[in-house]
Amino acid sequence: MYKYILRRLIQMVPVLLGATFIIFAMVFALPGDPTAGMCGDRPCSPAFVAQFRTEHNLNDPLPTRYAKYMVNLSHGDLGTNFRGVKVAEDLKQRYPTTAKLAAMAIVFETVIGLIAGVLAGIRKGKFIDNLVLVSTLLVIAIPVFVIGATMQYYLGVKWKLFPVTVSSGATFYELLMPAFVLGSASIAYAARLTRTNLVENLRADYLRTAVAKGLTRRRAIGVHALRNSLIPVVTYVGADFGGLLGGAIVTERIFNIQGVGGYTFTSLHNRDGVAVVGTVTILVLVFLLANLLVDLLYGVLDPRISHD
């Protein structure tokens, strides 16, 4: 087990280097002047532009800039954005809100998705199965900004069940509706994935053998069929967590959430490459660690899978 974890951690190094280099190259290749708007309505003076480009290594070749960035990153420094603020300080303020939002979305995705998928799987062809299939397909087909704006209007403005926007404190109650909106598509995918795998396992020979040997059907489904059906679902949920952290831009802007998504959008708009690369670097690390955790959970769900 420990050798496997160590081997996976070593494998993360080239992935992290490759991902950060690609993002670094793409972000700094974007057209536009990062000093635009820094001096108000007037264009910045040549002296200011020259000093700015020197401070942020913008005159260096791309490989040199990336090497300097990685040296700083190895010391835990995500760099200083173009406004003179440490990226780590900005993320320290915003990440707890986005992490809370993503965690709540994962809970919605796991609980509602699994329950809907199990009910549809064990009642294949019945009303509940058709209801789950149709409703999840409808949710997948509707863009998240439409779902968010609709729920914001009816549940927030018209019926006043939830706050329309989220305050700087980002309480649990305020994040309930945004978390559901953020995880809505994932709920649908998790439900359909659970249903498909459960239906397949219910037809397996091992389940019929277990029932023939005297095991109750409820226990056979709950212990054996459902456990094997959860492996693809766990894979999806684990990969989706990193996606939720990085994909919360639309949801955060709809509900005015001061999180990482809004910070990334603003940084891209301002051509602030240091802030974007720093944010994406943390997202890549979270995604890699989430995938490692998923691989370790395989052994818990299926004892035949060994990490020795």
C-alpha angles and dihedrals in degrees: 000000000000092000090051092051091047091049091050092049090053090049089055092065098071090040091054092046093048095046095047092047093051092048091044092052094044096047096048090045091063113113120246141075114271090205092060110120095010093108098044119245092339123080114253118260119257089244092056092046092049092049091046094051091047094050092051096040092241091144093059123092115265096254091051093049091048092049091052090048093051092048089055091044091054087061092050095259114135091187135248119285124232090267092061097254124126110252090217090058092051092049092046089061096042106035097071090059094047092043090052090048093049093046091052090048089052090052091052090046094049100041101039094034094050095044093048092044094049093047091049093045098051091044098045112176093012129112096271091051093052091044092054093046094049096042094047091048089051092051092048091050095053117079115243094240090058092050091046096049092045094050091043091055099043102032096033111028104024105031097022093217095135135021113272093222135019121249125223089265091060097205123198092254093050092052096050096089096040090048091052091048092048092050098038097101091041090052089055093048093046091050094050092044092051092047094049095048094043092052089051093049093047087064093049121117095234091061093051089047092052092051091046090054091057104270112141115248092238092055092043090054096041098044104030114017097038093043092055091043092056096066096081090040092054089050091053095045092048093051091043094058092068089044092052091052092052098033099055092097096104095042093047092051093048093052097032093242115173096222143122094283094060090043091054092048092050092047092052091048090052092045088240098161096175092058093046094048092046092051094047091048090059090046091052091051092049091048093050093048091047090054090050090053090049092053090051091051090057089073091052094051096041117028089196089071109085129189096193 
